């Protein structure tokens, strides 16, 4: 897979689909402790008709690099990759922390964002009582136990346990330093008072059973957006893998209608 060196990190990415296809490129950004393969279903669907970019955030998946202290630094990684690929305007599709990165880019470089899709993401990191307690004791428990507790909570009730175990193992492979440093970056993330500045049409897709970033927090954010469309799906926080076909269909309808 191709890689790009950016500020001490080697970012692994995929660049697929026709460069002269329908609409501007779609750029998929995964969340905390995940990797670019969260978007396998979406890549397979969209790459046949338009350019699609996805990458592993620094320290995740097949990318190297240490953790950073702010979401803004992750946004700079994304923009560096797009500059390298000579992509000016695009549609960011961000899941969880990836949605925070997308909002950061939409605020700092609005001219580059044609429209935006936020999946299980919010504008201000506010924890439920249960997650706040879990995060509070994060330094007191073994790292793998901490990761397992977070990932297990991310799926809706009834999701296959063997698949959850596979995601727990994958997430635990992310270096502890990266996981905990980026936890701090997410905890400090707060653009809720600025999202009214985002003029790009935005689709917000959220899992009804998301207890990591509850749907009520997303709805609070949606009210502040000038042009937001909300879709609630019967899933948890890991919507890209829990209900991939439904998510893909929602994205497809949004980017097709809005680009007509």
C-alpha angles and dihedrals in degrees: 000000000000119000136197125206111228123170096326097323131101106217115205114209146168122225110187141156132046115317089213095045130123114310132338119317121284113228116199119203120189128211140249115316091358130102140218092278089076082083099052094117094048093046092052091050102044103034091075093067110020142021114279127191127189130164144177112254115237111290092013131104110333095345122100128211141096126274120272130219101231139044087228089068090054089049089055089054090054093049091047090055092048091048089052090052091046093240113151105170123030147150112251115209108192130182118206105312087013087062089053088054091049092052091048091055092045089055098043098038108021092161090067099052114080093178135333141223121205117193117194090335137132141196098234127034106237118161129215115238091259095049092043089056091047092051091045092060094039093110093049099058132062112278096239091051090051092051093045092052092051096047095045090054090052096071128075118249112279098029110142111274095215090057091048090053090054091053091047090054092047093049092048088058088068107099114261092233091056094046096049097040092051090046086062091048091053092045089056094046113115125153097140093115091052105044090094085074092064107101098175113108105256133201115204114197116183138175113243091218096048107136094167093065104008120222091241090065091053092049090052088055094045092059090062096052116097093216115021133151116196127206123181118200129191096253143092131248096299094067096152090065102025096055105008097157093050092048092048091050091050092050092045094051091047099049093041097050095041094048095048 
